[in-house]
Short mmCIF file of C-alpha atoms in Angstrom, two decimals:
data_model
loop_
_atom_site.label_atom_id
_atom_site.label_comp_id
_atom_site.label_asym_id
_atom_site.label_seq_id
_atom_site.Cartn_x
_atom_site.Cartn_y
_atom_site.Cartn_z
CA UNK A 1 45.14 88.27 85.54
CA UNK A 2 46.64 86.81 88.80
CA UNK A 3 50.15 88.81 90.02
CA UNK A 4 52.23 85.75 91.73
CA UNK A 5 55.38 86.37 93.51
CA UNK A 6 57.46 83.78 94.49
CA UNK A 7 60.29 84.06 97.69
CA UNK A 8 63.39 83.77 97.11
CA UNK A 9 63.77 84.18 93.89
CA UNK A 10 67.54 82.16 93.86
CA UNK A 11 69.54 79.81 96.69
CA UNK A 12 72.59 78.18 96.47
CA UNK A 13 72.32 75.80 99.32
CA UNK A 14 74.59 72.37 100.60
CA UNK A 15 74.10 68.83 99.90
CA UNK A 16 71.64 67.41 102.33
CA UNK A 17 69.78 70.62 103.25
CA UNK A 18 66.24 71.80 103.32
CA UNK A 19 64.90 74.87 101.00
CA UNK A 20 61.37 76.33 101.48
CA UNK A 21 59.96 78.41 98.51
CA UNK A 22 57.24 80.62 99.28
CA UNK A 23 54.16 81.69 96.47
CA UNK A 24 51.78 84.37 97.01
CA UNK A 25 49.31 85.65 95.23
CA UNK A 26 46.97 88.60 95.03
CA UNK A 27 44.04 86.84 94.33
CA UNK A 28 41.74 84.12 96.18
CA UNK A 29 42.58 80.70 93.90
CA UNK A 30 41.27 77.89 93.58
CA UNK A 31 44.23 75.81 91.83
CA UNK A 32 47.56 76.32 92.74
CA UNK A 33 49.77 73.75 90.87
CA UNK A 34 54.07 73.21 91.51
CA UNK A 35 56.52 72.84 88.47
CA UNK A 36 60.52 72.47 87.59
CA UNK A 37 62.06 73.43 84.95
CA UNK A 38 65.66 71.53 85.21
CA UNK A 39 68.44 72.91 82.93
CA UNK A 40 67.68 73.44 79.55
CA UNK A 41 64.33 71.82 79.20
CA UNK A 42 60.88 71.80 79.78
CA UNK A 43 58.09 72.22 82.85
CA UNK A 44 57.20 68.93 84.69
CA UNK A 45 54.34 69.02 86.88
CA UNK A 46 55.37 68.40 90.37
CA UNK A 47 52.20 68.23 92.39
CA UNK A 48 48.82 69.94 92.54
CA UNK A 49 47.81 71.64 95.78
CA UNK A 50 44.30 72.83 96.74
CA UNK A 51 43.34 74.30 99.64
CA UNK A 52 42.00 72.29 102.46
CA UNK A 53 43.15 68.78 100.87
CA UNK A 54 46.16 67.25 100.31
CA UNK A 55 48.52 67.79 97.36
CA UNK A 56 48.85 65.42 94.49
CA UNK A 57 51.78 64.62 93.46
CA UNK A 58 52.52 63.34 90.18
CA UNK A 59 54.73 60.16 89.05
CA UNK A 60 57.91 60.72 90.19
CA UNK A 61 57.48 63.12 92.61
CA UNK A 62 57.14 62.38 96.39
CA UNK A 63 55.54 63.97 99.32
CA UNK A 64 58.50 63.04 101.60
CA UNK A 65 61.21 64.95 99.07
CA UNK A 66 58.62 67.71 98.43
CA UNK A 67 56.31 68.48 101.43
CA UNK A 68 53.45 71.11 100.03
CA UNK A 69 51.68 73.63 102.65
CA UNK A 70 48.35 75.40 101.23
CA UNK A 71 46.75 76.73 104.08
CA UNK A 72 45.08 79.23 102.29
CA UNK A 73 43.55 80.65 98.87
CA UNK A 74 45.97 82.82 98.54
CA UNK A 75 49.34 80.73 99.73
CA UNK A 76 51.54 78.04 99.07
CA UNK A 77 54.99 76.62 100.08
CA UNK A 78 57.29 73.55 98.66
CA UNK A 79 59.79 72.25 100.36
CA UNK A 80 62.59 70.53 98.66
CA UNK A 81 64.00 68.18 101.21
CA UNK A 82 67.50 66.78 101.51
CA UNK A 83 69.17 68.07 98.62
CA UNK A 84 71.39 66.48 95.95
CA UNK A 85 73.18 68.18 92.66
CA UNK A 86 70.41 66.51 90.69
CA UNK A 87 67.37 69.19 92.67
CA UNK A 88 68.89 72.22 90.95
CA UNK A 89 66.62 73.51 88.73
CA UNK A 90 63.94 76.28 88.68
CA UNK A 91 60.94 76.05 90.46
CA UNK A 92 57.57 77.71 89.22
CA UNK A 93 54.51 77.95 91.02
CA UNK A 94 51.40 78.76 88.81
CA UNK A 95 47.77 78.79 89.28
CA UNK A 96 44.51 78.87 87.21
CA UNK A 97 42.39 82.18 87.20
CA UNK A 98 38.95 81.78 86.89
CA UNK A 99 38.80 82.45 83.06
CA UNK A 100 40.98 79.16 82.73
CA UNK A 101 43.88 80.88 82.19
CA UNK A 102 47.37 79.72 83.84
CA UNK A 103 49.45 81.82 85.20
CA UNK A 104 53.23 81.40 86.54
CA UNK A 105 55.26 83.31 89.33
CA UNK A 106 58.97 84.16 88.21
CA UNK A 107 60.60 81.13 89.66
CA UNK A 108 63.17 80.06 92.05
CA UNK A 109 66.39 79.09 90.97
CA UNK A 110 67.98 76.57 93.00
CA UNK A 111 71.75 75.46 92.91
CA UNK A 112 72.92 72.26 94.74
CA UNK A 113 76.43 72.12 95.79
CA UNK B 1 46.96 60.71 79.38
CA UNK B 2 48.01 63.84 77.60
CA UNK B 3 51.45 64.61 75.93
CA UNK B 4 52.23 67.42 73.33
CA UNK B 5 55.26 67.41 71.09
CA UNK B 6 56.83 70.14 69.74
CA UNK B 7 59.43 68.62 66.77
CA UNK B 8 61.15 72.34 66.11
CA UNK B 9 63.45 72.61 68.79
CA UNK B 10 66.14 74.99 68.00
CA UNK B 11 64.67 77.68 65.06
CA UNK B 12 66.64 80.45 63.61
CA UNK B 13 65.19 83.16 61.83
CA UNK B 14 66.12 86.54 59.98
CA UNK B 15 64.05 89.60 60.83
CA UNK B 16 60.79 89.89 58.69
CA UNK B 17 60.66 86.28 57.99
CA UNK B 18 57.71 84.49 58.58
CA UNK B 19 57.57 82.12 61.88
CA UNK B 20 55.50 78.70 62.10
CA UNK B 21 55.96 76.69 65.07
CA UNK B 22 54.27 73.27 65.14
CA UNK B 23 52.71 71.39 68.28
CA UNK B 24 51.09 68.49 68.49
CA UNK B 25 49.04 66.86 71.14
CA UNK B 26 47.88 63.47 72.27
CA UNK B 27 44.35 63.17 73.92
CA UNK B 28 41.14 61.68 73.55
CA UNK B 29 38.91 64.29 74.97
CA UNK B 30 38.32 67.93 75.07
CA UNK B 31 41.60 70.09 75.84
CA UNK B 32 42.48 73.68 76.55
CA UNK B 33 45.48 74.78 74.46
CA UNK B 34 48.16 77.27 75.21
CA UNK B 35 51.24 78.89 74.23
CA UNK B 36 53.51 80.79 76.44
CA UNK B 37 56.56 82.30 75.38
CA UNK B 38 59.79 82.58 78.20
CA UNK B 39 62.17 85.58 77.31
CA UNK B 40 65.63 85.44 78.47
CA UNK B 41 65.85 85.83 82.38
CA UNK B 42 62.27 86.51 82.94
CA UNK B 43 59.50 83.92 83.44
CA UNK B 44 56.57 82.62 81.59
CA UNK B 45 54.25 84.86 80.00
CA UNK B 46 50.88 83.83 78.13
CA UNK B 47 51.04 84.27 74.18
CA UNK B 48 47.17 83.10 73.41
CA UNK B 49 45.26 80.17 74.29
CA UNK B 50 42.57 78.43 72.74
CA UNK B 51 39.20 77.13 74.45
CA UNK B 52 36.51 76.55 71.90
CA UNK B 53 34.96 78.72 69.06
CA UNK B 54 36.98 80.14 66.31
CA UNK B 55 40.02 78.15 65.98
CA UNK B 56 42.18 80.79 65.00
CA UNK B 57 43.21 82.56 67.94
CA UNK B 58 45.03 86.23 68.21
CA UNK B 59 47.24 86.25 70.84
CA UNK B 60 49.61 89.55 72.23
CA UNK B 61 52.66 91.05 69.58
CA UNK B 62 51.33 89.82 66.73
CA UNK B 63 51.21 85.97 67.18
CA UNK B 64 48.43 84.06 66.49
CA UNK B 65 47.88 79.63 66.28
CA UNK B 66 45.04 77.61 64.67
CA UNK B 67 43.85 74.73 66.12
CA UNK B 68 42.98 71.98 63.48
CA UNK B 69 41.11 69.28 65.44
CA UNK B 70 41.77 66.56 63.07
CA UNK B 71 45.44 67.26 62.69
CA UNK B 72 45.83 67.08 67.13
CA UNK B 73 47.36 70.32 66.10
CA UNK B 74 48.21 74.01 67.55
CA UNK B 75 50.83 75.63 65.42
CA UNK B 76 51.96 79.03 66.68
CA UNK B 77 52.59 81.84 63.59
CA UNK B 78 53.59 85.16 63.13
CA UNK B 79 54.01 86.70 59.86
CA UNK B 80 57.44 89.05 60.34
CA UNK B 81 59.62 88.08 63.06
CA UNK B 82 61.58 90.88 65.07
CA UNK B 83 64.82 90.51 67.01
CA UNK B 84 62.60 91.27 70.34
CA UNK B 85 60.62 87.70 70.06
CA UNK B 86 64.29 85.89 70.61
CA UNK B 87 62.79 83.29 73.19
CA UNK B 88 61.65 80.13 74.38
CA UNK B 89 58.21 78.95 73.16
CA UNK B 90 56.36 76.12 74.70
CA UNK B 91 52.93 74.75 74.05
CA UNK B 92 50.71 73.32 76.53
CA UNK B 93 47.44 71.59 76.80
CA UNK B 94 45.15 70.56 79.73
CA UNK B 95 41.63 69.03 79.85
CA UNK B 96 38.62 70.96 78.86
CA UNK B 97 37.34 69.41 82.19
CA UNK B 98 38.61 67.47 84.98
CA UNK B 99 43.03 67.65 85.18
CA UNK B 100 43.44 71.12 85.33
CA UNK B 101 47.38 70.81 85.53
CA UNK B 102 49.33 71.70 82.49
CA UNK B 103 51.23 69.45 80.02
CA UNK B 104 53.80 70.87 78.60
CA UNK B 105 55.96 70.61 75.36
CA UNK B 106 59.84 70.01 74.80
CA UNK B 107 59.77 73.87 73.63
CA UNK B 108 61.12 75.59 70.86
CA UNK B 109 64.62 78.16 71.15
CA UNK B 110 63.95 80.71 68.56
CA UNK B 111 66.76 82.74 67.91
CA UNK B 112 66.19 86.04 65.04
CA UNK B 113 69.16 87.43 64.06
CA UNK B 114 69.06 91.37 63.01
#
């Protein structure tokens, strides 16, 4: 199994400001993928990012509001840019061992004032 | 592309009953299938997946799901409930090859009371 740790773990930050969220892992990975989990529901994919390549973001989701970093197998960061109410959720990254499995960091809570 | 549906959304059980969560999913190919359970305050934590073979799977405390190809289905059981698996239960499916990001379900809140 793959131990991920994500930094920090909760913000509150202002309207209009930046937060970075760190993942690291203990392991060399391939697939490192970016989720939320708004209030009360489920996990939407945010983008994919692979090392060496650019991230792919998903339907939605854009690489000016969330700039990805992977400069290595074992790193990641997401940046949720210029904040509104509406970006509080929790943000999960995951990634996929090499068995196939999935697994998730703890999240970062994020509250928009 | 893939979607999964989870139609319980809100469950409560009595210890010792039996639990039977349905999921289905939507996609033409071959899929990976998961379920990952989310106690309160702590974060996502694999319950049993299914890749090929046997289509009933064993996963950790007890819980086990059966994949029924025909049905698009991957419904999560447990024959006694205890007061410990109070959580959130999603299912989730990716492709057997290419998309390796997961899809997830709506989830299902199961609450056991004592």
């Amino acid at each position: 199994s793959a131990v991920i740790s994500q930094k920090p773990s909760r913000d509150i930050c202002q309207r209009g400001t930046s937060l970075t969220i760190q993942c690291q892992v203990d392991s060399q990975v391939t697939m490192m993928f970016w989720y939320r989990q708004q209030p009360g529901q489920s996990l939407t994919l945010i983008a994919t990012a692979n090392q060496g390549s650019e991230a792919t973001y998903e339907s939605g989701f854009v690489i000016d509001k969330f700039p990805i970093s992977r400069p290595n197998l074992t790193f990641s960061t997401l940046t949720v840019s210029n904040l509104s109410p509406e970006d509080s959720s929790i943000y999960l990254c995951s990634v996929e061992a090499p068995n196939n499995e999935q697994f998730f960091g703890p999240g970062t809570r994020l509250t928009v004032l | 592309a893939q979607s999964v549906s989870q139609h319980n959304h809100h469950v409560i059980l009595s210890e010792a009953a039996s639990l039977e969560l349905g999921c289905n999913y939507s996609y033409g190919g071959t899929v990976n299938l998961f379920w990952y359970v989310q106690y309160p305050g702590q974060h996502l934590q694999l319950l049993l997946k299914y890749f090929s073979g046997d289509p009933l799977v064993k996963g950790i405390k007890g819980f086990e799901a059966e994949f029924i190809k025909s049905k698009f289905s991957f419904n999560l059981r447990k024959p006694s409930v205890q007061w410990s698996d109070t959580a959130e239960y999603f299912c989730a499916v990716n492709a057997g090859t290419g998309r390796r990001a997961l899809t997830f379900g709506s989830g299902t809140r199961l609450q056991v009371q004592p």
